[in-house]
Amino acid sequence: MLLQVLGTAAGGGLPQWNCACPGCTGARAHPHRRRRHASLALRADEDHWYLVNATPDIGDQIEDSDALRPGPGHRRTPLAGVLLTDAELDHTLGIARLREAGGFTVHATAPVRTALRERLRLGEILAPYTRVDWLPLGPGPQPLGGEGTVELSTVPVSAKRPRYAAGGPPDPDGAGSADWVVALRLRETTTGRSLLYAPALAHWSDAFQRAVDEADCVIVDGTFWDDDEPVRTGISRKTATGMGHLPISGPRGTARHLTRARARCLYTHLNNTNPLGDPDAEEHTSLRSWGLEVAADRMVIEL
Ligand code: MLT
Ligand code: MN
Ligand code: ZN
């Protein structure tokens, strides 16, 4: 299975357009520190690629990837569709930028589809421009596309709604649907090799641990280095955990679980406050000692 990392930053990117924090200032001064919004591309078969999340950077992300550029032929694109882990704006605004397409599919869980079609009204808005097939995404496993050998399944990781959908109708099960945010499992049936992708992870459940145990590669929420980071840096009154992102380090951190995993483990969705945005930060030493990595934009992962 072939994966191309298209971006590794949290909402806002690195640098964020209106931010002069040390992380953003450092990324302006040192272009190699820049990170686009977190996204992946997955090759389902020879001619079909899928994006995992569609970010505000989608145009540049496609243009910068040899595999995703159009041709041969005028309007031929290898891009067949988009798989969504959640309905957050940093993961979905790019859908509207695909309006020049002849048509494409969007795979998403029920609450995410409802949010995009009824709150953002993307279905109605895109209908005069292109054909979008809104397809379900469930616990699975379900095959991806027609000819491909990739199978999809999901692990619910959070009931956190995007802010624009906060006031929407209550979830059918009353308690809040855990399908608002899912981890995506992509498994190649021919080789049995699999990726677990969770750019937002609110808690570490037994089901998520099992998915980590089964995966060959895990790319996970690295928004914040520690739980207090958003409060300390003044970007929020909530802790990382309170914002729906388990931190990397500390007693609630994901590193202590991942360090025991057999899979290759990488962090993505780095916020501009995360010290790991600076390649010289001492936090990289700790991360290396735990056997963990930070994903990089344009990284190619062959499983
Ligand atoms: C998140 O990752 O928590 C969201 O993208 C934040 C937001 O856009 O408000
Ligand atoms: Mn985000
Ligand atoms: Zn910043």
CSV table of C-alpha atoms and ligand atoms in Angstrom, one decimal:
chain,number,residue,atom,x,y,z
A,1,MET,CA,0.0,0.0,0.0
A,2,LEU,CA,1.3,3.4,-1.0
A,3,LEU,CA,0.7,6.5,1.1
A,4,GLN,CA,1.8,10.0,0.5
A,5,VAL,CA,1.7,12.5,3.4
A,6,LEU,CA,0.3,15.8,2.1
A,7,GLY,CA,0.3,17.8,5.3
A,8,THR,CA,1.0,17.4,9.0
A,9,ALA,CA,-0.3,20.6,10.7
A,10,ALA,CA,-3.4,21.3,12.8
A,11,GLY,CA,-6.0,23.8,11.8
A,12,GLY,CA,-4.3,27.1,10.7
A,13,GLY,CA,-1.2,25.4,9.4
A,14,LEU,CA,2.3,26.3,10.1
A,15,PRO,CA,2.7,29.3,9.8
A,16,GLN,CA,-0.9,30.4,10.5
A,17,TRP,CA,-1.8,33.5,8.5
A,18,ASN,CA,-2.6,35.7,11.5
A,19,CYS,CA,-0.1,34.3,14.0
A,20,ALA,CA,3.3,35.6,15.1
A,21,CYS,CA,4.0,33.1,17.8
A,22,PRO,CA,7.5,31.6,18.0
A,23,GLY,CA,6.4,28.5,16.0
A,24,CYS,CA,4.8,30.5,13.2
A,25,THR,CA,7.7,33.1,13.2
A,26,GLY,CA,10.2,30.3,13.0
A,27,ALA,CA,8.4,28.7,10.1
A,28,ARG,CA,8.4,32.0,8.2
A,29,ALA,CA,12.1,32.3,8.8
A,30,HIS,CA,12.9,28.7,8.0
A,31,PRO,CA,10.7,27.5,5.1
A,32,HIS,CA,11.6,23.8,5.8
A,33,ARG,CA,9.6,24.1,9.0
A,34,ARG,CA,6.4,24.9,7.2
A,35,ARG,CA,3.6,22.4,7.4
A,36,ARG,CA,0.4,22.2,5.5
A,37,HIS,CA,-2.9,21.0,7.0
A,38,ALA,CA,-2.9,17.4,7.9
A,39,SER,CA,-3.9,15.1,5.1
A,40,LEU,CA,-2.8,11.9,3.3
A,41,ALA,CA,-3.2,10.4,-0.1
A,42,LEU,CA,-3.7,6.7,-0.6
A,43,ARG,CA,-3.3,4.7,-3.8
A,44,ALA,CA,-6.2,2.3,-4.0
A,45,ASP,CA,-5.0,0.9,-7.4
A,46,GLU,CA,-2.9,1.9,-10.4
A,47,ASP,CA,-5.3,4.7,-11.5
A,48,HIS,CA,-7.2,5.7,-8.4
A,49,TRP,CA,-6.1,7.7,-5.4
A,50,TYR,CA,-8.1,8.9,-2.4
A,51,LEU,CA,-7.4,11.8,-0.1
A,52,VAL,CA,-7.8,11.2,3.6
A,53,ASN,CA,-9.4,14.5,4.6
A,54,ALA,CA,-9.7,17.5,2.3
A,55,THR,CA,-7.9,20.6,3.7
A,56,PRO,CA,-7.9,24.3,2.8
A,57,ASP,CA,-4.4,23.6,1.2
A,58,ILE,CA,-5.9,20.9,-1.1
A,59,GLY,CA,-5.0,22.7,-4.4
A,60,ASP,CA,-1.3,23.1,-3.5
A,61,GLN,CA,-1.2,19.6,-2.0
A,62,ILE,CA,-2.4,18.0,-5.2
A,63,GLU,CA,-0.2,20.2,-7.4
A,64,ASP,CA,2.9,19.3,-5.3
A,65,SER,CA,2.4,15.6,-5.6
A,66,ASP,CA,3.5,13.9,-8.8
A,67,ALA,CA,1.0,11.1,-8.2
A,68,LEU,CA,-2.0,13.4,-7.9
A,69,ARG,CA,-1.4,15.7,-10.8
A,70,PRO,CA,-3.8,15.4,-13.8
A,71,GLY,CA,-3.1,13.8,-17.1
A,72,PRO,CA,-2.4,12.3,-19.5
A,73,GLY,CA,-5.4,13.8,-21.3
A,74,HIS,CA,-7.0,17.1,-20.6
A,75,ARG,CA,-9.1,16.6,-17.6
A,76,ARG,CA,-8.0,13.2,-16.3
A,77,THR,CA,-7.3,13.1,-12.6
A,78,PRO,CA,-6.2,10.1,-10.6
A,79,LEU,CA,-8.2,11.5,-7.7
A,80,ALA,CA,-11.3,9.4,-7.1
A,81,GLY,CA,-12.6,10.6,-3.8
A,82,VAL,CA,-12.1,11.7,-0.2
A,83,LEU,CA,-12.3,9.7,3.0
A,84,LEU,CA,-13.1,11.8,6.1
A,85,THR,CA,-12.2,11.2,9.8
A,86,ASP,CA,-14.4,14.0,11.0
A,87,ALA,CA,-16.3,17.1,9.9
A,88,GLU,CA,-13.9,19.7,11.2
A,89,LEU,CA,-13.3,22.7,8.9
A,90,ASP,CA,-9.5,22.0,8.6
A,91,HIS,CA,-10.4,18.5,7.3
A,92,THR,CA,-13.4,19.3,5.0
A,93,LEU,CA,-13.1,22.8,3.5
A,94,GLY,CA,-11.1,21.4,0.6
A,95,ILE,CA,-14.2,19.5,-0.6
A,96,ALA,CA,-15.6,22.7,-2.1
A,97,ARG,CA,-12.3,23.2,-4.0
A,98,LEU,CA,-12.9,20.0,-5.9
A,99,ARG,CA,-16.0,21.5,-7.7
A,100,GLU,CA,-14.2,21.5,-11.1
A,101,ALA,CA,-14.2,17.6,-11.0
A,102,GLY,CA,-16.5,15.5,-13.2
A,103,GLY,CA,-17.5,13.8,-10.0
A,104,PHE,CA,-16.1,12.3,-6.9
A,105,THR,CA,-17.0,10.3,-3.8
A,106,VAL,CA,-16.9,11.4,-0.2
A,107,HIS,CA,-16.9,8.6,2.4
A,108,ALA,CA,-18.0,9.7,5.9
A,109,THR,CA,-19.8,8.5,9.0
A,110,ALA,CA,-23.5,9.4,9.4
A,111,PRO,CA,-23.1,12.5,11.7
A,112,VAL,CA,-20.2,13.8,9.5
A,113,ARG,CA,-22.3,13.5,6.3
A,114,THR,CA,-25.3,15.2,8.0
A,115,ALA,CA,-23.1,18.1,9.3
A,116,LEU,CA,-21.5,18.7,5.8
A,117,ARG,CA,-24.8,18.5,3.9
A,118,GLU,CA,-27.2,20.1,6.4
A,119,ARG,CA,-25.0,22.6,8.3
A,120,LEU,CA,-22.4,23.5,5.8
A,121,ARG,CA,-24.9,22.7,3.0
A,122,LEU,CA,-22.1,21.4,0.8
A,123,GLY,CA,-24.4,19.0,-1.0
A,124,GLU,CA,-26.7,21.8,-2.2
A,125,ILE,CA,-23.9,24.2,-3.0
A,126,LEU,CA,-21.9,21.7,-5.0
A,127,ALA,CA,-24.8,20.1,-6.9
A,128,PRO,CA,-24.8,22.7,-9.7
A,129,TYR,CA,-21.0,22.2,-10.3
A,130,THR,CA,-20.2,18.5,-9.9
A,131,ARG,CA,-21.6,15.2,-8.9
A,132,VAL,CA,-20.7,14.2,-5.3
A,133,ASP,CA,-21.6,10.7,-4.1
A,134,TRP,CA,-21.9,10.8,-0.3
A,135,LEU,CA,-21.1,7.3,0.8
A,136,PRO,CA,-21.3,5.8,4.3
A,137,LEU,CA,-18.3,4.9,6.4
A,138,GLY,CA,-18.9,2.5,9.1
A,139,PRO,CA,-17.1,0.0,11.4
A,140,GLY,CA,-16.6,-2.1,8.3
A,141,PRO,CA,-14.6,-3.6,6.9
A,142,GLN,CA,-15.9,-2.2,3.6
A,143,PRO,CA,-14.1,-2.3,0.2
A,144,LEU,CA,-12.8,1.0,-1.2
A,145,GLY,CA,-13.7,1.7,-4.9
A,146,GLY,CA,-14.5,-1.0,-7.5
A,147,GLU,CA,-11.3,-2.7,-8.5
A,148,GLY,CA,-9.1,-1.9,-5.5
A,149,THR,CA,-7.7,-4.1,-2.8
A,150,VAL,CA,-8.0,-1.6,0.0
A,151,GLU,CA,-10.5,-2.2,2.8
A,152,LEU,CA,-11.8,0.5,5.1
A,153,SER,CA,-13.0,0.3,8.7
A,154,THR,CA,-13.3,2.8,11.5
A,155,VAL,CA,-12.8,3.0,15.3
A,156,PRO,CA,-14.9,5.8,17.0
A,157,VAL,CA,-12.6,8.1,19.0
A,158,SER,CA,-14.7,11.1,20.0
A,159,ALA,CA,-18.2,12.6,20.2
A,160,LYS,CA,-16.8,16.1,19.8
A,161,ARG,CA,-18.8,18.1,17.2
A,162,PRO,CA,-17.3,20.8,15.1
A,163,ARG,CA,-18.2,24.2,16.5
A,164,TYR,CA,-20.4,25.1,13.5
A,165,ALA,CA,-22.5,22.0,14.3
A,166,ALA,CA,-22.6,22.4,18.1
A,167,GLY,CA,-26.2,23.6,18.1
A,168,GLY,CA,-27.6,21.0,15.7
A,169,PRO,CA,-30.2,18.3,16.5
A,170,PRO,CA,-29.3,15.9,19.2
A,171,ASP,CA,-27.6,12.6,18.1
A,172,PRO,CA,-30.0,9.8,17.6
A,173,ASP,CA,-28.6,7.7,20.4
A,174,GLY,CA,-29.0,10.6,22.9
A,175,ALA,CA,-25.6,10.4,24.5
A,176,GLY,CA,-23.7,12.0,21.6
A,177,SER,CA,-22.5,9.9,18.7
A,178,ALA,CA,-19.0,8.7,19.0
A,179,ASP,CA,-18.9,8.6,15.2
A,180,TRP,CA,-18.3,12.4,15.0
A,181,VAL,CA,-14.6,11.6,15.0
A,182,VAL,CA,-13.2,8.3,13.9
A,183,ALA,CA,-9.8,6.7,13.4
A,184,LEU,CA,-9.6,5.2,9.9
A,185,ARG,CA,-8.1,1.8,9.3
A,186,LEU,CA,-6.9,1.1,5.7
A,187,ARG,CA,-5.9,-2.5,5.0
A,188,GLU,CA,-4.5,-3.9,1.8
A,189,THR,CA,-6.2,-7.2,1.3
A,190,THR,CA,-3.4,-8.7,-0.9
A,191,THR,CA,-0.7,-8.2,1.7
A,192,GLY,CA,-2.7,-7.8,4.9
A,193,ARG,CA,-0.7,-4.7,5.7
A,194,SER,CA,-2.6,-1.8,7.4
A,195,LEU,CA,-2.4,1.8,8.4
A,196,LEU,CA,-4.3,3.3,11.4
A,197,TYR,CA,-4.9,7.1,10.9
A,198,ALA,CA,-6.2,9.2,13.8
A,199,PRO,CA,-5.4,12.9,13.4
A,200,ALA,CA,-7.8,13.7,16.3
A,201,LEU,CA,-7.9,11.4,19.3
A,202,ALA,CA,-9.9,12.3,22.4
A,203,HIS,CA,-9.4,9.2,24.4
A,204,TRP,CA,-7.5,5.9,24.3
A,205,SER,CA,-10.2,3.1,24.3
A,206,ASP,CA,-9.7,-0.6,24.3
A,207,ALA,CA,-10.9,-0.7,20.7
A,208,PHE,CA,-8.3,1.8,19.7
A,209,GLN,CA,-5.6,-0.2,21.5
A,210,ARG,CA,-6.7,-3.3,19.5
A,211,ALA,CA,-6.5,-1.3,16.3
A,212,VAL,CA,-3.0,-0.2,17.2
A,213,ASP,CA,-2.0,-3.8,18.0
A,214,GLU,CA,-3.2,-4.9,14.5
A,215,ALA,CA,-1.6,-2.0,12.5
A,216,ASP,CA,1.7,-2.0,10.7
A,217,CYS,CA,1.8,1.8,10.7
A,218,VAL,CA,0.0,4.3,13.0
A,219,ILE,CA,-0.3,8.0,12.3
A,220,VAL,CA,-1.8,9.7,15.3
A,221,ASP,CA,-2.8,13.0,16.9
A,222,GLY,CA,0.3,15.1,17.7
A,223,THR,CA,-1.5,18.4,18.1
A,224,PHE,CA,0.0,19.2,21.5
A,225,TRP,CA,3.2,18.1,23.2
A,226,ASP,CA,1.7,18.2,26.7
A,227,ASP,CA,-1.7,18.7,28.2
A,228,ASP,CA,-1.1,22.2,29.5
A,229,GLU,CA,0.3,23.6,26.2
A,230,PRO,CA,-2.8,25.4,24.9
A,231,VAL,CA,-3.3,27.2,28.3
A,232,ARG,CA,0.4,28.0,28.8
A,233,THR,CA,0.7,29.5,25.3
A,234,GLY,CA,-2.5,31.5,25.7
A,235,ILE,CA,-4.4,30.0,22.8
A,236,SER,CA,-7.2,28.5,24.9
A,237,ARG,CA,-8.6,28.2,28.4
A,238,LYS,CA,-8.9,24.4,27.8
A,239,THR,CA,-6.2,21.8,28.2
A,240,ALA,CA,-5.3,19.6,25.2
A,241,THR,CA,-7.5,16.8,26.5
A,242,GLY,CA,-10.3,19.4,27.0
A,243,MET,CA,-10.0,20.3,23.4
A,244,GLY,CA,-10.4,16.7,22.3
A,245,HIS,CA,-6.7,16.0,21.6
A,246,LEU,CA,-4.7,13.7,23.9
A,247,PRO,CA,-1.2,15.2,24.3
A,248,ILE,CA,1.9,13.3,23.3
A,249,SER,CA,3.8,13.4,26.6
A,250,GLY,CA,2.8,13.1,30.3
A,251,PRO,CA,0.6,10.8,32.2
A,252,ARG,CA,-2.4,11.2,29.8
A,253,GLY,CA,0.0,11.2,26.8
A,254,THR,CA,-0.2,8.8,23.8
A,255,ALA,CA,3.5,8.2,23.8
A,256,ARG,CA,3.5,5.8,26.7
A,257,HIS,CA,1.0,3.6,24.7
A,258,LEU,CA,2.7,3.9,21.4
A,259,THR,CA,6.2,3.2,22.7
A,260,ARG,CA,5.0,-0.4,23.2
A,261,ALA,CA,3.5,-0.8,19.8
A,262,ARG,CA,5.0,-3.1,17.1
A,263,ALA,CA,3.9,-0.7,14.4
A,264,ARG,CA,5.9,2.3,13.0
A,265,CYS,CA,4.3,5.2,14.9
A,266,LEU,CA,4.3,8.8,13.7
A,267,TYR,CA,2.7,12.0,14.9
A,268,THR,CA,0.7,14.4,12.7
A,269,HIS,CA,-1.7,17.4,13.1
A,270,LEU,CA,0.9,19.5,15.0
A,271,ASN,CA,-0.4,22.7,16.3
A,272,ASN,CA,1.8,25.8,15.8
A,273,THR,CA,2.4,25.9,19.6
A,274,ASN,CA,3.9,22.3,19.5
A,275,PRO,CA,7.7,22.5,20.2
A,276,LEU,CA,8.2,19.6,17.8
A,277,GLY,CA,7.6,22.2,15.0
A,278,ASP,CA,11.2,23.3,15.6
A,279,PRO,CA,13.6,20.6,14.4
A,280,ASP,CA,16.2,21.6,17.1
A,281,ALA,CA,13.8,21.3,20.0
A,282,GLU,CA,15.0,19.0,22.8
A,283,GLU,CA,11.6,17.2,22.7
A,284,HIS,CA,12.8,15.4,19.6
A,285,THR,CA,15.4,13.6,21.8
A,286,SER,CA,12.6,12.2,24.1
A,287,LEU,CA,10.5,11.2,21.1
A,288,ARG,CA,13.4,9.4,19.5
A,289,SER,CA,14.2,7.6,22.8
A,290,TRP,CA,10.6,6.3,22.8
A,291,GLY,CA,11.0,5.0,19.2
A,292,LEU,CA,8.4,7.4,17.8
A,293,GLU,CA,8.5,9.8,14.9
A,294,VAL,CA,7.0,13.0,13.6
A,295,ALA,CA,5.4,12.7,10.1
A,296,ALA,CA,6.8,15.2,7.5
A,297,ASP,CA,5.0,16.8,4.6
A,298,ARG,CA,5.7,15.0,1.3
A,299,MET,CA,6.8,11.8,3.2
A,300,VAL,CA,6.0,8.6,1.2
A,301,ILE,CA,5.1,5.5,3.2
A,302,GLU,CA,5.1,2.2,1.5
A,303,LEU,CA,3.5,-0.6,3.6
B,1,MLT,C1,-9.5,20.5,16.1
B,1,MLT,O1,-8.6,19.8,15.6
B,1,MLT,O2,-9.7,20.5,17.3
B,1,MLT,C2,-10.2,21.5,15.3
B,1,MLT,O3,-9.8,21.5,13.9
B,1,MLT,C3,-10.2,22.8,15.9
B,1,MLT,C4,-11.1,23.8,15.1
B,1,MLT,O4,-11.0,24.0,13.9
B,1,MLT,O5,-11.8,24.5,15.8
B,2,MN,MN,-8.0,20.0,13.5
B,3,ZN,ZN,1.4,30.6,15.6
